[in-house]
Short mmCIF file of C-alpha atoms in Angstrom, two decimals:
data_model
loop_
_atom_site.label_atom_id
_atom_site.label_comp_id
_atom_site.label_asym_id
_atom_site.label_seq_id
_atom_site.Cartn_x
_atom_site.Cartn_y
_atom_site.Cartn_z
CA MET A 1 1.59 16.77 44.00
CA LEU A 2 2.31 15.16 40.71
CA ASN A 3 5.44 16.40 39.03
CA ASN A 4 4.53 17.17 35.34
CA ILE A 5 6.61 18.34 32.42
CA ILE A 6 4.93 20.30 29.48
CA SER A 7 6.55 21.18 26.26
CA TYR A 8 5.70 24.70 25.31
CA LEU A 9 6.19 26.31 21.93
CA VAL A 10 7.59 29.68 22.89
CA GLU A 11 8.49 31.11 19.44
CA PRO A 12 8.79 29.86 15.92
CA TYR A 13 11.08 26.71 15.76
CA LYS A 14 11.55 26.54 19.59
CA PHE A 15 9.96 24.35 22.28
CA ILE A 16 11.11 24.43 25.84
CA ASN A 17 10.11 21.84 28.52
CA ILE A 18 8.66 23.34 31.59
CA LYS A 19 8.22 21.66 34.97
CA SER A 20 4.96 22.01 36.71
CA CYS A 21 2.87 20.17 39.25
CA LEU A 22 -0.74 18.77 39.43
CA SER A 23 -2.63 19.05 42.68
CA ASP A 24 -3.33 15.80 44.61
CA MET A 25 -6.95 17.08 44.64
CA LEU A 26 -8.70 16.62 41.22
CA PRO A 27 -11.42 19.32 40.49
CA PRO A 28 -14.97 18.11 40.29
CA ASP A 29 -15.62 16.39 36.89
CA TYR A 30 -12.05 16.12 36.04
CA VAL A 31 -9.97 13.22 34.92
CA ARG A 32 -6.17 12.74 35.30
CA LEU A 33 -4.41 11.45 32.34
CA LYS A 34 -1.03 10.09 31.43
CA TYR A 35 -0.19 10.84 27.80
CA ILE A 36 1.17 7.84 25.98
CA TYR A 37 1.50 8.95 22.36
CA CYS A 38 0.77 12.03 20.34
CA SER A 39 1.16 12.70 16.59
CA ILE A 40 2.13 16.10 14.83
CA CYS A 41 -0.87 17.54 13.13
CA GLY A 42 -0.80 20.31 10.33
CA GLY A 43 -2.08 22.89 12.89
CA ASP A 44 0.78 22.19 15.32
CA TYR A 45 3.25 22.49 12.46
CA SER A 46 1.87 25.80 11.21
CA ARG A 47 2.31 27.20 14.64
CA TYR A 48 5.90 25.88 14.81
CA LEU A 49 6.67 27.59 11.48
CA GLY A 50 5.19 30.84 12.80
CA TYR A 51 2.04 31.25 10.68
CA ARG A 52 0.03 31.31 13.93
CA THR A 53 1.67 33.23 16.70
CA GLU A 54 0.03 32.74 19.99
CA TYR A 55 2.99 32.02 22.27
CA PRO A 56 3.73 30.37 24.78
CA ILE A 57 1.33 27.51 23.84
CA SER A 58 0.86 23.89 24.77
CA LEU A 59 0.23 21.77 21.70
CA GLY A 60 -0.81 18.22 20.84
CA HIS A 61 -4.21 16.85 20.28
CA GLU A 62 -4.04 13.60 18.18
CA PHE A 63 -3.18 11.56 21.31
CA VAL A 64 -3.95 8.42 23.17
CA ALA A 65 -3.79 8.64 27.02
CA GLN A 66 -4.39 6.37 30.06
CA ILE A 67 -6.61 7.20 32.93
CA LEU A 68 -4.91 7.56 36.22
CA ASP A 69 -7.68 8.98 38.44
CA TYR A 70 -10.89 10.87 38.18
CA ASN A 71 -13.36 12.88 40.28
CA CYS A 72 -16.60 12.23 38.52
CA PRO A 73 -17.85 8.64 39.39
CA GLN A 74 -21.52 9.32 38.49
CA LYS A 75 -20.75 10.61 35.03
CA MET A 76 -18.13 8.44 33.47
CA GLU A 77 -18.49 5.28 31.53
CA PHE A 78 -14.85 4.55 31.78
CA LYS A 79 -12.45 3.65 34.69
CA LYS A 80 -8.82 3.83 35.85
CA GLY A 81 -6.55 2.07 33.43
CA ASP A 82 -8.82 2.68 30.39
CA TYR A 83 -7.34 4.36 27.27
CA VAL A 84 -9.01 7.42 25.71
CA THR A 85 -8.58 10.16 23.18
CA SER A 86 -10.14 13.57 22.53
CA ASP A 87 -10.47 16.26 20.07
CA PHE A 88 -10.16 19.03 22.82
CA ASN A 89 -13.29 20.64 21.47
CA TYR A 90 -15.75 21.61 24.24
CA ARG A 91 -19.48 20.91 23.47
CA CYS A 92 -21.94 22.66 25.83
CA ASN A 93 -25.01 20.98 24.33
CA ASN A 94 -27.07 24.03 25.10
CA CYS A 95 -26.11 26.74 22.57
CA SER A 96 -27.84 27.33 19.22
CA TYR A 97 -25.10 25.40 17.33
CA CYS A 98 -25.19 22.40 19.70
CA LYS A 99 -29.03 22.15 19.47
CA LYS A 100 -28.79 22.05 15.68
CA GLY A 101 -26.54 19.15 15.93
CA LYS A 102 -23.37 21.20 15.00
CA THR A 103 -21.66 20.62 18.28
CA HIS A 104 -18.12 21.18 16.67
CA LEU A 105 -19.15 24.81 16.32
CA CYS A 106 -20.16 25.17 19.95
CA LYS A 107 -20.07 28.83 21.10
CA LYS A 108 -18.00 27.69 24.07
CA ASN A 109 -15.71 25.51 21.99
CA ASP A 110 -12.50 27.18 23.07
CA ILE A 111 -13.23 27.23 26.78
CA GLU A 112 -10.29 24.93 27.55
CA LEU A 113 -11.30 22.89 30.50
CA PHE A 114 -7.92 21.13 30.78
CA THR A 115 -4.59 22.04 32.16
CA ASN A 116 -2.43 21.38 29.12
CA ARG A 117 -2.42 19.45 25.88
CA ALA A 118 -0.67 16.28 24.87
CA PHE A 119 3.13 17.08 24.28
CA SER A 120 3.57 16.55 27.99
CA LEU A 121 3.48 13.84 30.67
CA TYR A 122 0.17 14.31 32.37
CA ALA A 123 -2.86 16.54 32.44
CA ASP A 124 -6.24 17.08 34.24
CA VAL A 125 -9.02 17.16 31.61
CA HIS A 126 -12.83 17.59 32.00
CA TYR A 127 -14.39 14.26 31.55
CA SER A 128 -16.68 15.48 28.67
CA TYR A 129 -13.93 15.74 26.31
CA LEU A 130 -12.93 12.09 26.49
CA THR A 131 -13.76 9.09 24.31
CA LYS A 132 -12.82 5.63 25.34
CA ILE A 133 -10.84 3.37 22.88
CA ASP A 134 -10.43 -0.30 22.79
CA LEU A 135 -7.24 -1.26 20.86
CA ASP A 136 -4.68 -3.98 21.67
CA ILE A 137 -2.11 -2.30 23.87
CA LYS A 138 0.59 -3.56 21.44
CA TYR A 139 -0.89 -1.22 18.80
CA ILE A 140 -2.05 1.57 20.99
CA TYR A 141 -0.02 4.09 19.03
CA ARG A 142 -2.52 3.73 16.20
CA ALA A 143 -5.06 5.47 18.15
CA THR A 144 -3.32 8.79 17.29
CA ALA A 145 -4.94 8.45 13.89
CA ILE A 146 -8.53 8.47 15.49
CA GLU A 147 -8.94 12.36 15.71
CA PRO A 148 -7.70 13.30 12.28
CA LEU A 149 -9.69 10.45 10.79
CA SER A 150 -12.87 11.77 12.55
CA CYS A 151 -12.24 15.12 10.76
CA ILE A 152 -12.23 13.18 7.41
CA LEU A 153 -15.46 11.39 8.22
CA HIS A 154 -17.08 14.82 8.98
CA ALA A 155 -15.74 16.23 5.68
CA MET A 156 -16.96 13.29 3.62
CA ASP A 157 -20.49 13.79 5.14
CA ASN A 158 -20.73 16.65 2.80
CA TYR A 159 -20.73 14.37 -0.20
CA ASP A 160 -22.92 11.62 -1.62
CA LEU A 161 -19.99 9.10 -2.11
CA SER A 162 -22.23 6.85 -4.02
CA LYS A 163 -21.81 9.38 -6.95
CA ILE A 164 -18.17 9.76 -6.56
CA GLU A 165 -15.63 7.20 -7.92
CA ARG A 166 -12.40 8.98 -9.12
CA ILE A 167 -10.79 11.02 -6.47
CA LEU A 168 -7.57 12.92 -6.41
CA VAL A 169 -5.73 13.33 -3.08
CA TYR A 170 -3.32 16.34 -3.57
CA GLY A 171 -0.94 16.42 -0.57
CA THR A 172 0.34 13.23 1.25
CA GLY A 173 0.87 14.37 4.79
CA ASN A 174 -1.08 12.88 7.70
CA ILE A 175 -4.51 14.08 6.51
CA GLY A 176 -3.89 13.14 2.88
CA MET A 177 -2.66 9.60 3.80
CA LEU A 178 -5.62 9.11 6.03
CA CYS A 179 -8.08 10.29 3.34
CA THR A 180 -6.43 7.80 0.94
CA PHE A 181 -6.74 4.96 3.58
CA TYR A 182 -10.38 5.76 4.29
CA LEU A 183 -11.68 6.37 0.78
CA HIS A 184 -9.70 3.47 -0.94
CA LYS A 185 -9.48 0.91 1.68
CA CYS A 186 -12.84 1.40 3.52
CA CYS A 187 -14.97 2.94 0.83
CA ASN A 188 -13.45 1.10 -2.23
CA LYS A 189 -13.10 4.37 -4.32
CA ASP A 190 -10.52 4.90 -7.04
CA VAL A 191 -8.02 7.09 -5.36
CA TYR A 192 -5.07 8.93 -7.13
CA LEU A 193 -2.30 10.56 -5.34
CA TYR A 194 -0.31 13.72 -6.38
CA ASP A 195 2.54 15.29 -4.28
CA ILE A 196 5.68 17.28 -5.09
CA PHE A 197 7.26 15.01 -2.32
CA GLU A 198 7.49 12.05 -4.59
CA LYS A 199 9.13 9.58 -2.24
CA ARG A 200 6.28 10.00 0.27
CA CYS A 201 3.74 9.76 -2.45
CA THR A 202 5.26 6.54 -3.79
CA LEU A 203 5.36 5.02 -0.37
CA ILE A 204 1.65 5.68 0.19
CA ALA A 205 0.55 4.50 -3.19
CA LYS A 206 2.60 1.30 -2.71
CA THR A 207 1.40 0.70 0.77
CA LEU A 208 -2.30 1.36 0.17
CA GLY A 209 -2.53 0.07 -3.41
CA CYS A 210 -3.43 3.35 -5.14
CA SER A 211 -1.89 5.07 -8.27
CA MET A 212 0.07 8.24 -8.60
CA ALA A 213 -1.46 10.59 -11.10
CA SER A 214 -1.27 13.88 -12.70
CA ILE A 215 -3.09 16.83 -10.99
CA ASP A 216 -4.92 17.96 -14.19
CA ASN A 217 -6.86 14.91 -15.16
CA ASP A 218 -10.74 14.58 -14.70
CA TYR A 219 -11.84 13.58 -11.01
CA ASP A 220 -15.03 13.62 -9.42
CA LEU A 221 -13.60 15.13 -6.32
CA ILE A 222 -10.30 16.64 -5.39
CA ILE A 223 -9.09 16.48 -1.75
CA GLU A 224 -6.56 19.27 -1.14
CA ALA A 225 -4.26 18.57 1.86
CA THR A 226 -1.05 20.49 1.32
CA ASN A 227 -1.74 22.82 4.12
CA SER A 228 -0.06 25.59 1.97
CA ALA A 229 -1.41 28.54 0.14
CA ASP A 230 0.84 27.68 -2.97
CA GLY A 231 -0.58 24.13 -2.73
CA LEU A 232 -4.22 25.08 -2.79
CA LEU A 233 -3.67 27.80 -5.52
CA THR A 234 -1.80 25.21 -7.72
CA CYS A 235 -4.70 22.71 -7.07
CA ILE A 236 -7.41 25.19 -8.18
CA ARG A 237 -5.44 26.42 -11.23
CA ASN A 238 -5.03 22.89 -12.43
CA SER A 239 -8.52 21.77 -11.78
CA LYS A 240 -11.55 21.77 -14.20
CA TYR A 241 -14.26 24.30 -14.15
CA ASN A 242 -16.98 23.93 -11.35
CA GLN A 243 -14.55 21.26 -9.82
CA LEU A 244 -15.58 19.66 -6.37
CA ILE A 245 -12.70 20.49 -4.10
CA CYS A 246 -12.50 19.59 -0.29
CA SER A 247 -9.72 21.54 1.09
CA PHE A 248 -8.21 20.64 4.62
CA SER A 249 -5.74 23.49 4.50
CA HIS A 250 -5.82 26.02 7.25
CA LEU A 251 -3.87 28.95 5.78
CA TYR A 252 -3.44 31.20 8.94
CA GLY A 253 -0.66 33.70 8.24
CA GLN A 254 -0.04 32.71 4.63
CA ASP A 255 -0.56 34.90 1.46
CA THR A 256 -4.03 34.04 0.08
CA ASN A 257 -4.49 36.95 -2.29
CA ASP A 258 -4.73 34.99 -5.44
CA ILE A 259 -6.98 32.21 -4.30
CA TYR A 260 -10.21 33.99 -4.21
CA THR A 261 -9.93 35.56 -7.70
CA THR A 262 -8.84 32.05 -9.09
CA LEU A 263 -11.80 30.27 -7.37
CA VAL A 264 -14.27 32.78 -8.86
CA LYS A 265 -12.91 32.61 -12.30
CA LYS A 266 -13.41 28.78 -12.36
CA GLU A 267 -16.76 28.74 -10.37
CA THR A 268 -15.20 26.31 -8.21
CA ASN A 269 -17.31 24.23 -5.85
CA ILE A 270 -15.01 24.24 -2.63
CA TYR A 271 -15.64 23.12 0.85
CA PHE A 272 -13.53 23.96 3.87
CA PRO A 273 -14.47 21.43 6.65
CA LEU A 274 -13.93 22.59 10.31
CA ARG A 275 -12.93 20.16 12.98
CA ASN A 276 -14.77 16.84 13.19
CA GLY A 277 -18.55 17.38 13.46
CA ALA A 278 -20.33 15.29 15.91
CA LYS A 279 -18.47 13.62 18.79
CA SER A 280 -19.76 10.24 17.45
CA ASN A 281 -17.19 10.50 14.69
CA LEU A 282 -14.44 9.84 17.11
CA LEU A 283 -16.16 6.53 18.04
CA HIS A 284 -16.72 5.75 14.24
CA ALA A 285 -12.96 6.56 13.53
CA ALA A 286 -11.89 4.36 16.44
CA GLN A 287 -13.88 1.48 15.06
CA ILE A 288 -12.24 1.95 11.61
CA ILE A 289 -8.68 2.08 12.99
CA ASN A 290 -9.45 -1.04 15.08
CA THR A 291 -10.70 -3.12 12.22
CA LYS A 292 -9.17 -1.70 9.08
CA TRP A 293 -5.63 -0.51 10.06
CA SER A 294 -2.99 -3.24 9.95
CA THR A 295 0.76 -3.84 10.08
CA CYS A 296 0.87 -2.86 6.49
CA GLU A 297 -0.43 0.66 7.20
CA ASP A 298 2.10 0.94 10.12
CA ASN A 299 4.65 1.38 7.41
CA LEU A 300 3.20 4.95 7.04
CA ILE A 301 4.18 5.79 10.73
CA LYS A 302 7.32 7.08 12.30
CA ILE A 303 7.60 7.14 15.98
CA TYR A 304 10.07 9.50 17.74
CA GLU A 305 10.92 8.45 21.42
CA THR A 306 12.10 11.81 22.59
CA ASP A 307 11.42 14.78 24.63
CA ASP A 308 13.19 17.10 22.10
CA LEU A 309 10.11 18.25 20.02
CA CYS A 310 12.28 20.64 18.10
CA SER A 311 14.15 17.86 16.43
CA ALA A 312 11.02 15.94 15.47
CA PHE A 313 9.25 18.97 14.08
CA GLU A 314 12.28 19.94 12.25
CA GLU A 315 12.42 16.51 10.57
CA LYS A 316 8.66 16.59 9.58
CA LYS A 317 9.15 18.33 6.22
CA ASN A 318 11.50 15.76 4.89
CA CYS A 319 10.05 12.59 6.63
CA VAL A 320 9.11 10.10 4.20
CA GLN A 321 6.37 8.54 6.47
CA PRO A 322 3.41 10.86 6.48
CA LYS A 323 2.50 10.32 10.15
CA GLN A 324 4.90 11.35 12.88
CA ILE A 325 4.22 10.38 16.50
CA ILE A 326 5.89 11.52 19.62
CA LYS A 327 6.33 9.19 22.55
CA PHE A 328 7.30 11.81 25.29
CA LYS A 329 10.39 10.35 27.13
CA VAL A 330 11.54 12.95 29.62
CA GLY A 331 9.62 11.62 32.56
CA GLU A 332 11.33 8.20 32.31
CA GLU A 333 14.65 9.79 31.99
CA SER A 334 14.20 11.85 35.20
#
């Protein structure tokens, strides 16, 4: 038996670490992982704040892990010691959505063929979830950007970027920062930043070579990434008529009453991308992180070496660095 520790969110603002065990016998088609790093995403944070109330729950999906063992030798393209990531979205490849190429909308998406998520020490995960990554071990923490970047790649597939030059990114958390990184550094677009958190906005603008801007100027595309109903509403109210808006905000449990009427009055052209599209977006994102992310962008990351998720989540709101990463330490301490 392998002793495991999983950090469960049991109510708003409260994680507890629970001891468990993984069997010596892996089920068929499963892989045993040791989690290395996992970053805090907006969905995790909304649950922490109590906007989504399924408790207790194991969280964490922007991760990098190492393969310890597996029980699917004929089906895997990786081996022990390899590093992997995942989006934790199951794809059956047989349902109507999968056959249309929309595997991120698979009817069995939430089947959960894994023991637990990534704020923990270990997990047994079905091999089909996993994507191999090749990064220098010295910089393996950067792999935590692969899953959220794959969601951005999927979202941008909705647009003809050749016809879009001026882009406003409103909200400079993890997603807003990665949108800026991808669109400015990788696609050479003119990206402008706006956020009420001026210190974070300034850090990203300086690091990535972008400009801070007013929210009510003319833009070809506005990317809204505040993850708040007030943020989205402010964005819509200050935008032009028939404005293109791509919103990454998931507003579970928040008051959205005024958003619909404001959208209709402006005939806003808004898109809410879900998840990350095809699994190949993970491979594409991994390639981008491997070739484009540098020590300069590392200034946008803060790593917490702790097993106290409450403290790291509590600091998130005021953390100047837009990307917060957890290196779970309780196993080493015990």
